[in-house]
PDB file of C-alpha atoms in Angstrom:
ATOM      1  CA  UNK A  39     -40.663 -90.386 -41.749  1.00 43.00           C
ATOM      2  CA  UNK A  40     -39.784 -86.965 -42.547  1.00 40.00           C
ATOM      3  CA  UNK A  41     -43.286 -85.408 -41.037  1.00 41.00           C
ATOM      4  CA  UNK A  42     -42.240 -87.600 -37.741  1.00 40.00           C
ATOM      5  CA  UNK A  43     -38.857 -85.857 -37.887  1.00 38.00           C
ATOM      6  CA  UNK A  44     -40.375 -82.402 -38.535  1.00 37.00           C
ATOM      7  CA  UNK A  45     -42.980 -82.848 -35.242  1.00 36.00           C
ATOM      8  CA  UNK A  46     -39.863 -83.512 -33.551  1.00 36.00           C
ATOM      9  CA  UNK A  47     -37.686 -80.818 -34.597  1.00 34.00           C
ATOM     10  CA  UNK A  48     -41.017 -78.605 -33.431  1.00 35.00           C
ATOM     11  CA  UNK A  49     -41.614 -80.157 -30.362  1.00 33.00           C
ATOM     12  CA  UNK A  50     -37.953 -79.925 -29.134  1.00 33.00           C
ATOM     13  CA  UNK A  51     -37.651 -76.224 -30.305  1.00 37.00           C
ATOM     14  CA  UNK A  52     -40.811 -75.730 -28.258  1.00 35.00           C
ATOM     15  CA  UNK A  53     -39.548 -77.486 -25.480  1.00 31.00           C
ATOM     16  CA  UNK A  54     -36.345 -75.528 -25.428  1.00 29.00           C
ATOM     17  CA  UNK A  55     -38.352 -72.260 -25.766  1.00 28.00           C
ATOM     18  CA  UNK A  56     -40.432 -72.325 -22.364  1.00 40.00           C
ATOM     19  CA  UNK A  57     -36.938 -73.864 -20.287  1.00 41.00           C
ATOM     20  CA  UNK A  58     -35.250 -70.587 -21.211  1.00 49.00           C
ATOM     21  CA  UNK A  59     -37.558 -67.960 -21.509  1.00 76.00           C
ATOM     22  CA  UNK A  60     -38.090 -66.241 -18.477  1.00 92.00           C
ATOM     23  CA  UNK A  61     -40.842 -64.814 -17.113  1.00 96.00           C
ATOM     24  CA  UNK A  62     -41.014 -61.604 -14.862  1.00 97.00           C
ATOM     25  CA  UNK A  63     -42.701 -61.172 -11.809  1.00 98.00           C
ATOM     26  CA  UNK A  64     -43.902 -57.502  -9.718  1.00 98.00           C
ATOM     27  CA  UNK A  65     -45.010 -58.047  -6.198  1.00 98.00           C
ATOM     28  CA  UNK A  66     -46.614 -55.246  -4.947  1.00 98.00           C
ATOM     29  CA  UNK A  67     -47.443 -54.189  -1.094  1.00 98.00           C
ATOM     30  CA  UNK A  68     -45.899 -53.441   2.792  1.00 98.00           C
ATOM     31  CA  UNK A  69     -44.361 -55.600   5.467  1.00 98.00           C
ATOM     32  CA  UNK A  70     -46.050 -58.751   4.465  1.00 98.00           C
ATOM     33  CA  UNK A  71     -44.687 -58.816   0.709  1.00 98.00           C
ATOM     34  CA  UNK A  72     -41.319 -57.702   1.922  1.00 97.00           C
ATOM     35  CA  UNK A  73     -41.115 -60.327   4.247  1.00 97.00           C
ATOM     36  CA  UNK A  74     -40.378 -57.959   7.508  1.00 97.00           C
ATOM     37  CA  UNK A  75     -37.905 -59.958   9.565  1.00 96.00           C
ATOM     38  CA  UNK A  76     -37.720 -62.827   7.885  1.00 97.00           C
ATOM     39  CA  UNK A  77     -35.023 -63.265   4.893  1.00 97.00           C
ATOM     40  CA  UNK A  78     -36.351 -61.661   1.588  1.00 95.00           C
ATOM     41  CA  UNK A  79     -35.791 -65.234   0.165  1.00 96.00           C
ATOM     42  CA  UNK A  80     -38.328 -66.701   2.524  1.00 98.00           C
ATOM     43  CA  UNK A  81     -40.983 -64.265   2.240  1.00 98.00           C
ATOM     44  CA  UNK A  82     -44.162 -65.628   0.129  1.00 98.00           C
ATOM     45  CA  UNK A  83     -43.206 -63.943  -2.904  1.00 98.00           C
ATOM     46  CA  UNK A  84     -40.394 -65.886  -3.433  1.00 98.00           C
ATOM     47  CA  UNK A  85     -41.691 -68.785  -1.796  1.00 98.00           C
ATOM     48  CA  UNK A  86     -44.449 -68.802  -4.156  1.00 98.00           C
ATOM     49  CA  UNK A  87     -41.683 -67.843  -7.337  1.00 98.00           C
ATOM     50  CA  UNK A  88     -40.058 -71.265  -6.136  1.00 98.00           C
ATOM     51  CA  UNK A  89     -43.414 -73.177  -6.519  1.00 98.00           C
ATOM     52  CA  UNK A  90     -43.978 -72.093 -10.071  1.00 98.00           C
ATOM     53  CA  UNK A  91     -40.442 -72.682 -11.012  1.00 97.00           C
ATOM     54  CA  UNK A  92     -40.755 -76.060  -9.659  1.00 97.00           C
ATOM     55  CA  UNK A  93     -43.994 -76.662 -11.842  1.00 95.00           C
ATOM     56  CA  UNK A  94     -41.777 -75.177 -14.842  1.00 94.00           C
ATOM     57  CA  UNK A  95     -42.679 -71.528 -15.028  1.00 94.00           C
ATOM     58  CA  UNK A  96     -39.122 -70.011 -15.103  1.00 95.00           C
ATOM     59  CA  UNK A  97     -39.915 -67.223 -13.137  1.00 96.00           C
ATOM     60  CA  UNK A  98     -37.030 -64.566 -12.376  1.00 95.00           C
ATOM     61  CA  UNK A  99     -36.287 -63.271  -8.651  1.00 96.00           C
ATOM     62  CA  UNK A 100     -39.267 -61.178  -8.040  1.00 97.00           C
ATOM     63  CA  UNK A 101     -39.114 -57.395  -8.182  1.00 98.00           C
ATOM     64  CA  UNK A 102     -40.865 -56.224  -4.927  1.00 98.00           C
ATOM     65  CA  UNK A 103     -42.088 -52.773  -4.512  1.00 98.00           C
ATOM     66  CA  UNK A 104     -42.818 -52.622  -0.462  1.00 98.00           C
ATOM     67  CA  UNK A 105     -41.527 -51.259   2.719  1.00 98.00           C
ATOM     68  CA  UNK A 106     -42.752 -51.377   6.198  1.00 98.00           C
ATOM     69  CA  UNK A 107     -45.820 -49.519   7.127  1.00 98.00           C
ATOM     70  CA  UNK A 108     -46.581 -48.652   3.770  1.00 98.00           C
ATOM     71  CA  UNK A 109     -50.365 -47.738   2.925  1.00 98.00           C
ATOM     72  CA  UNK A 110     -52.149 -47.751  -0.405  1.00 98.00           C
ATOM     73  CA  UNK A 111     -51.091 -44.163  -1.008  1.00 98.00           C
ATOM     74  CA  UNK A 112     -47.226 -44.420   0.284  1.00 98.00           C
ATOM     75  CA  UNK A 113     -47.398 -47.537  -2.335  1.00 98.00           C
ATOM     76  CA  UNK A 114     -49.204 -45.104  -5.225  1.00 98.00           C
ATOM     77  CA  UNK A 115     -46.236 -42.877  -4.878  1.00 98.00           C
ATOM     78  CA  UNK A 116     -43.804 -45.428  -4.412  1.00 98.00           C
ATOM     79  CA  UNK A 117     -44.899 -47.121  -7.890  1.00 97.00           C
ATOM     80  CA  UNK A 118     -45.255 -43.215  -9.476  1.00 96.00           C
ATOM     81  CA  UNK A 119     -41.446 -42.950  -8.915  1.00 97.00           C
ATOM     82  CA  UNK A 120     -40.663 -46.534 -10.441  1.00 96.00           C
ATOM     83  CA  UNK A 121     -41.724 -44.871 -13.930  1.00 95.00           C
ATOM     84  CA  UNK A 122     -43.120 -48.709 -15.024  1.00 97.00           C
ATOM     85  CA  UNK A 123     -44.292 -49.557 -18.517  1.00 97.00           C
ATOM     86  CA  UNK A 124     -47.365 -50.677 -19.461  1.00 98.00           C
ATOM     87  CA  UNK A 125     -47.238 -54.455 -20.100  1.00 97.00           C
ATOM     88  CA  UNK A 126     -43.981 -55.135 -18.894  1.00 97.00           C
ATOM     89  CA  UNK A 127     -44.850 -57.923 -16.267  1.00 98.00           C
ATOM     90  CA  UNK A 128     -45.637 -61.527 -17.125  1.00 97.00           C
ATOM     91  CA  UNK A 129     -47.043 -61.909 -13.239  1.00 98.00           C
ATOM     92  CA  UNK A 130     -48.182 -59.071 -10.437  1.00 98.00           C
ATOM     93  CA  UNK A 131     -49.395 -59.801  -7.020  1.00 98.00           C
ATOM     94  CA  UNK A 132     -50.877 -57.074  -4.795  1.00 99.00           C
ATOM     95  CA  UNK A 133     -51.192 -57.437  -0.899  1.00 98.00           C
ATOM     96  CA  UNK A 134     -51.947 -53.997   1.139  1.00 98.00           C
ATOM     97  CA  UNK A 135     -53.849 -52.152   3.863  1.00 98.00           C
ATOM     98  CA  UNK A 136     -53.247 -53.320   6.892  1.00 98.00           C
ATOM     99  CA  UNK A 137     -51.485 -49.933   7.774  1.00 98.00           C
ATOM    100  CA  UNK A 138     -54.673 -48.281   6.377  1.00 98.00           C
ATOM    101  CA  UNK A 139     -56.248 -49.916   9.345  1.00 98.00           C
ATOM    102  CA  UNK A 140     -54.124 -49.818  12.380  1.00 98.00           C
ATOM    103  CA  UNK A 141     -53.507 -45.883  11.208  1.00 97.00           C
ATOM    104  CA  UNK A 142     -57.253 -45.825  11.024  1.00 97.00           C
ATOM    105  CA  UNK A 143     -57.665 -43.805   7.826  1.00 97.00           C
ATOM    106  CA  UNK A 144     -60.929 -43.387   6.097  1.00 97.00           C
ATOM    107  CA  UNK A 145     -61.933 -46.871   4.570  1.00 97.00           C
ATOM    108  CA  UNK A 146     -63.024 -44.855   1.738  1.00 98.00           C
ATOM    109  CA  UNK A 147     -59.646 -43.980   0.804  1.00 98.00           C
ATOM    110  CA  UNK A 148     -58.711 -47.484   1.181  1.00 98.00           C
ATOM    111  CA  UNK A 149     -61.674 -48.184  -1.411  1.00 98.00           C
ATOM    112  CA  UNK A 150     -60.245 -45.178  -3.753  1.00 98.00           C
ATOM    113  CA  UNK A 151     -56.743 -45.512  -3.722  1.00 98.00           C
ATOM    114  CA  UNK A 152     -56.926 -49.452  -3.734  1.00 98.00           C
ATOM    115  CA  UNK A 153     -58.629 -49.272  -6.709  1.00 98.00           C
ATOM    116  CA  UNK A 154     -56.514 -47.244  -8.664  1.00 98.00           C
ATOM    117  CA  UNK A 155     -53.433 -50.299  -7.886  1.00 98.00           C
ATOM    118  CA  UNK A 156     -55.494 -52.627  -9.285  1.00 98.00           C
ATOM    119  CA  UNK A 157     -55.942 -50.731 -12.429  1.00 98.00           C
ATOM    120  CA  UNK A 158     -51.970 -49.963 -12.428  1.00 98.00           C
ATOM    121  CA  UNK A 159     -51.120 -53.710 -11.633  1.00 98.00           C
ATOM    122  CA  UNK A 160     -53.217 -54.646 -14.943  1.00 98.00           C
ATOM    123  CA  UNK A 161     -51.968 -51.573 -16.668  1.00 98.00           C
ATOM    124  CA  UNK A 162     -48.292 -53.145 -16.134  1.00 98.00           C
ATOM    125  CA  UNK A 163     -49.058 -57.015 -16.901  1.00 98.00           C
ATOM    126  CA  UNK A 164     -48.643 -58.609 -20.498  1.00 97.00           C
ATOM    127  CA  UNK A 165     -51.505 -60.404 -20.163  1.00 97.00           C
ATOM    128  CA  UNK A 166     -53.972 -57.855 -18.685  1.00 96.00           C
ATOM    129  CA  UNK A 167     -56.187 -59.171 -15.233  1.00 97.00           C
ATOM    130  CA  UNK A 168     -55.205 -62.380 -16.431  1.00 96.00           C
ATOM    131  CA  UNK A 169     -51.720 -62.984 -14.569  1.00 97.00           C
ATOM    132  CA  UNK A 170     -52.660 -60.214 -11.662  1.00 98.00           C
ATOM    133  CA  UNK A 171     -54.073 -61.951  -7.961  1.00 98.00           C
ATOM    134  CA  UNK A 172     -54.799 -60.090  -4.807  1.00 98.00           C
ATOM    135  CA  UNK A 173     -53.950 -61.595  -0.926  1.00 98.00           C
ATOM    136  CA  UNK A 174     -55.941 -60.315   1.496  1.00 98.00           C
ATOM    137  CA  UNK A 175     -54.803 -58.852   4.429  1.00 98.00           C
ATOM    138  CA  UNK A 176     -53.971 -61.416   7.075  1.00 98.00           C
ATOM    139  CA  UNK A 177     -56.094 -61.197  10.919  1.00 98.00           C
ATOM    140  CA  UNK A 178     -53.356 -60.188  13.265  1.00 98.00           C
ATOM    141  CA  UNK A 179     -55.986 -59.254  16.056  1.00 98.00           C
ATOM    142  CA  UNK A 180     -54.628 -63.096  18.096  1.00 97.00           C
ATOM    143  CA  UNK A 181     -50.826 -62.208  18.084  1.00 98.00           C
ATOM    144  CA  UNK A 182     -48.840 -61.327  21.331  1.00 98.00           C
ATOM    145  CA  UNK A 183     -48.270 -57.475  19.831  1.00 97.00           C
ATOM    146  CA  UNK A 184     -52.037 -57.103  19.531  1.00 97.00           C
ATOM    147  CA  UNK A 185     -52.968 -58.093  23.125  1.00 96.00           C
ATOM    148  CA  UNK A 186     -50.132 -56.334  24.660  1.00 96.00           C
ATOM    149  CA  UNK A 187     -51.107 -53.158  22.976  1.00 95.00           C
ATOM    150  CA  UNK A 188     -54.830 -54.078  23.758  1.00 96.00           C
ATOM    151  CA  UNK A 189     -55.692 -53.379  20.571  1.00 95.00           C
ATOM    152  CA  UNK A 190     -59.593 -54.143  19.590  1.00 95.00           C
ATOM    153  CA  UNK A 191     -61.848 -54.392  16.759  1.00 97.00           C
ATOM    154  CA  UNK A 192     -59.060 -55.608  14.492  1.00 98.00           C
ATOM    155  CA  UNK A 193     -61.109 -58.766  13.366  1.00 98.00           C
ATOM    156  CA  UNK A 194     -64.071 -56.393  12.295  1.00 98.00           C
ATOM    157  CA  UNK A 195     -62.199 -53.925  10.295  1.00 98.00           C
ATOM    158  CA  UNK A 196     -60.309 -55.964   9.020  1.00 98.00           C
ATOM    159  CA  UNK A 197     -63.133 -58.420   7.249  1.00 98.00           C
ATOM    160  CA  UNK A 198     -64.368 -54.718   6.177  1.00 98.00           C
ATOM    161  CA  UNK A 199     -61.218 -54.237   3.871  1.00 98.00           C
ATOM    162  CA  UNK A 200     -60.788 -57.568   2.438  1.00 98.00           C
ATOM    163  CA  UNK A 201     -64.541 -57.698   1.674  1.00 98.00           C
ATOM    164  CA  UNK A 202     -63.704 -54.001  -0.385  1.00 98.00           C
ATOM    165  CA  UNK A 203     -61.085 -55.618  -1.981  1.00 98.00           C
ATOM    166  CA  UNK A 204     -62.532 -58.591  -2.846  1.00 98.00           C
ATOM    167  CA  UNK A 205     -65.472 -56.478  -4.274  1.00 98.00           C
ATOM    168  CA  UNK A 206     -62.958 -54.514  -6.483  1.00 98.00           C
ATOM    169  CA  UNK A 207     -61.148 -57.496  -7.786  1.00 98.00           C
ATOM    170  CA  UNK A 208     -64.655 -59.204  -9.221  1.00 98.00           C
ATOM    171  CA  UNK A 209     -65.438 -55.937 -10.866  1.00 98.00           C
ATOM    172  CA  UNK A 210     -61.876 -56.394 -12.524  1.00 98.00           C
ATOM    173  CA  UNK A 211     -61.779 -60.291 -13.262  1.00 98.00           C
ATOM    174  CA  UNK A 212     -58.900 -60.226 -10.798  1.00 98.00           C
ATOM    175  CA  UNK A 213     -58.760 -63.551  -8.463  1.00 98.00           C
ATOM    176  CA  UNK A 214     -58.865 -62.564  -4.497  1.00 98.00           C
ATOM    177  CA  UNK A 215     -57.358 -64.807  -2.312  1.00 98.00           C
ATOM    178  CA  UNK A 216     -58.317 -64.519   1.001  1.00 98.00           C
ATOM    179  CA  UNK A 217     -56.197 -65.640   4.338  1.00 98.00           C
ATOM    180  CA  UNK A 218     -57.758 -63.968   6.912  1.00 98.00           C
ATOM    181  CA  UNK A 219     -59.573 -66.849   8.678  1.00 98.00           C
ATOM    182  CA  UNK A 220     -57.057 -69.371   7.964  1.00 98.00           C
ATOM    183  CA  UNK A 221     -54.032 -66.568   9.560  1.00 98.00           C
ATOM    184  CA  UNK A 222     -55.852 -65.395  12.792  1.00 98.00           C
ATOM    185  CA  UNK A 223     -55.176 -68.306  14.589  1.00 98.00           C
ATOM    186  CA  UNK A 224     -51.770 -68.828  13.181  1.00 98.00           C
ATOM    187  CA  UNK A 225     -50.607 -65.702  14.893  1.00 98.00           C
ATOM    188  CA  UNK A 226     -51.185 -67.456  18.619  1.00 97.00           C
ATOM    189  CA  UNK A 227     -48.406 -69.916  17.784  1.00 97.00           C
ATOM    190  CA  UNK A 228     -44.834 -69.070  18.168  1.00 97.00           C
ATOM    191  CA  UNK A 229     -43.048 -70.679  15.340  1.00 98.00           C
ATOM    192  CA  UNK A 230     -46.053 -69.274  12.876  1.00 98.00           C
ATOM    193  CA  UNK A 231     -44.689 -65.511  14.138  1.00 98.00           C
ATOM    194  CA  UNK A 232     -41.275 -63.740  13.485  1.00 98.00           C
ATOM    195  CA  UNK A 233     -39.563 -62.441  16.537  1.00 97.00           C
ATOM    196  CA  UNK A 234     -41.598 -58.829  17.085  1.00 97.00           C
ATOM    197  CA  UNK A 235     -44.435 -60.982  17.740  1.00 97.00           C
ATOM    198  CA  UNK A 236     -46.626 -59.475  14.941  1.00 98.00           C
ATOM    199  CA  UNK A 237     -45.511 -60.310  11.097  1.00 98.00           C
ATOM    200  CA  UNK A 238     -45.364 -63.787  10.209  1.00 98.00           C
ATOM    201  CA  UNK A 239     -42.312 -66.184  10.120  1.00 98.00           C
ATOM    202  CA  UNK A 240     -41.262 -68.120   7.061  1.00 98.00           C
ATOM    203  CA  UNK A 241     -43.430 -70.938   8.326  1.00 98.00           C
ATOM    204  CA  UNK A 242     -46.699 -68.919   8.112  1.00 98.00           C
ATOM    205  CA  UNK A 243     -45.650 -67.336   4.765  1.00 98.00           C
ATOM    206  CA  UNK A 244     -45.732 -70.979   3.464  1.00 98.00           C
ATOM    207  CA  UNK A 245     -48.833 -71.835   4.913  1.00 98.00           C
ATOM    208  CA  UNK A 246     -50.401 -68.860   3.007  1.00 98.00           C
ATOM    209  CA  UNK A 247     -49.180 -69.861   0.049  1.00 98.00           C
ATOM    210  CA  UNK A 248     -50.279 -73.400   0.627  1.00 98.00           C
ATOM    211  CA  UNK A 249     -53.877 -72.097  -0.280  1.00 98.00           C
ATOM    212  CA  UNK A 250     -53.708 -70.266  -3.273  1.00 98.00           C
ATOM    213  CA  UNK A 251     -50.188 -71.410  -4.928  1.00 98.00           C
ATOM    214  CA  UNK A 252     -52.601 -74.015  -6.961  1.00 98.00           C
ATOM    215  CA  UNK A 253     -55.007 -71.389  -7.959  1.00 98.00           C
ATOM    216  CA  UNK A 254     -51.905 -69.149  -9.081  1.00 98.00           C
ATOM    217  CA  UNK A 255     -50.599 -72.230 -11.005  1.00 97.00           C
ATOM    218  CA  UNK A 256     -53.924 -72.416 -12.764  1.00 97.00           C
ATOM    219  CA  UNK A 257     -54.403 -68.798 -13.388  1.00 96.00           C
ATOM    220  CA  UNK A 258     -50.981 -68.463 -15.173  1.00 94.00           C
ATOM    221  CA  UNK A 259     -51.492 -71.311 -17.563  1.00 94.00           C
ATOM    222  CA  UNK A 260     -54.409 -69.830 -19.326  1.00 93.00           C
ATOM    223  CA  UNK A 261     -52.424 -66.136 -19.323  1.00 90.00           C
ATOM    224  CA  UNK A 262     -49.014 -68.014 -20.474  1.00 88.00           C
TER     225      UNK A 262
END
């Protein structure tokens, strides 16, 4: 009787524990983190926040460092200024260079400076690569912006910096989660697009999530 009791008394304490301890979250990136033109509370960050608190995480309102037409090394100095900690995040998400591409700088700064977030994003997690993802950069070459500017090779360059990125986070142990096939298409439908005809609507910030929120979900119980 008194070992049942004491399993109990454990159990519930444990219980108790995880429902009130939160966990932090850093989302990292440009337009697409910040949720450009959509409200902040329906951009994927914190559509993907409400996920895992629905699955029990307990994650707080995500701290976002992104603005508009950021590019890796706008973000570098961005994060430089934020003075973060080492290990102060319990979950980081990185999502940038699309403005690397339609400024056309070198790729190999891409490669360079995207490397060096990485290595910050793990630097600043409590549980090293283990609670840090990358999204790739979404295919915006289909959406009404692109055609009316005539814009061209978008497709192609595009697959060129998610496949660096991808290549960086294996060297890391980082999971990559690509959208870039499943988002070109999206961006020929209205209600998928916000109302400059270019970044997505809450709608399509859901369907990214849609394909990795699982993965995420499994990733954070082996770093929790």
């Amino acid at each position: 009787m008194k070992t049942t009791i004491l399993i109990s008394i454990l159990f519930f304490m444990g219980t108790t524990y995880s429902q009130t301890d939160e966990n932090s979250y850093l989302a990292l990136g440009d337009s697409y983190t910040i949720g450009e033109q959509v409200d902040l509370k329906q951009s994927w960050p914190h559509q993907l926040s409400d996920y895992l608190n629905q699955q029990g995480f307990n994650l707080k309102s995500p701290k976002i460092i992104a603005v508009t037409g950021w590019r890796t090394d706008e973000l570098l100095n961005a994060i430089e200024s934020e003075n973060i900690k080492a290990n102060s995040y319990d979950m980081i998400s990185l999502l940038i260079g699309v403005n690397n591409q339609y400024q056309n700088k070198p790729i190999a700064q891409y490669e360079s400076e995207f490397e060096i977030l990485l290595q910050k994003a793990i630097e600043f997690s409590k549980h090293d690569a283990q609670s840090v993802f990358v999204v790739g950069i979404p295919d915006y070459s289909e959406s009404p912006y692109a055609k009316n500017k005539e814009l061209t090779g978008i497709s192609e360059k595009l697959t060129k910096y998610n496949a660096i990125a991808e290549k960086i986070c294996k060297q890391y142990d980082v999971p990559f989660y690509g959208i870039q096939d499943m988002s070109k298409p999206l961006h020929k439908s209205d209600k998928m697009l916000a109302e400059d005809d270019l970044h997505p609507s809450a709608l399509q910030y859901e369907k990214w999530i849609e394909t990795f929120q699982d993965e995420v979900k499994s990733q954070l119980k082996k770093a929790f």
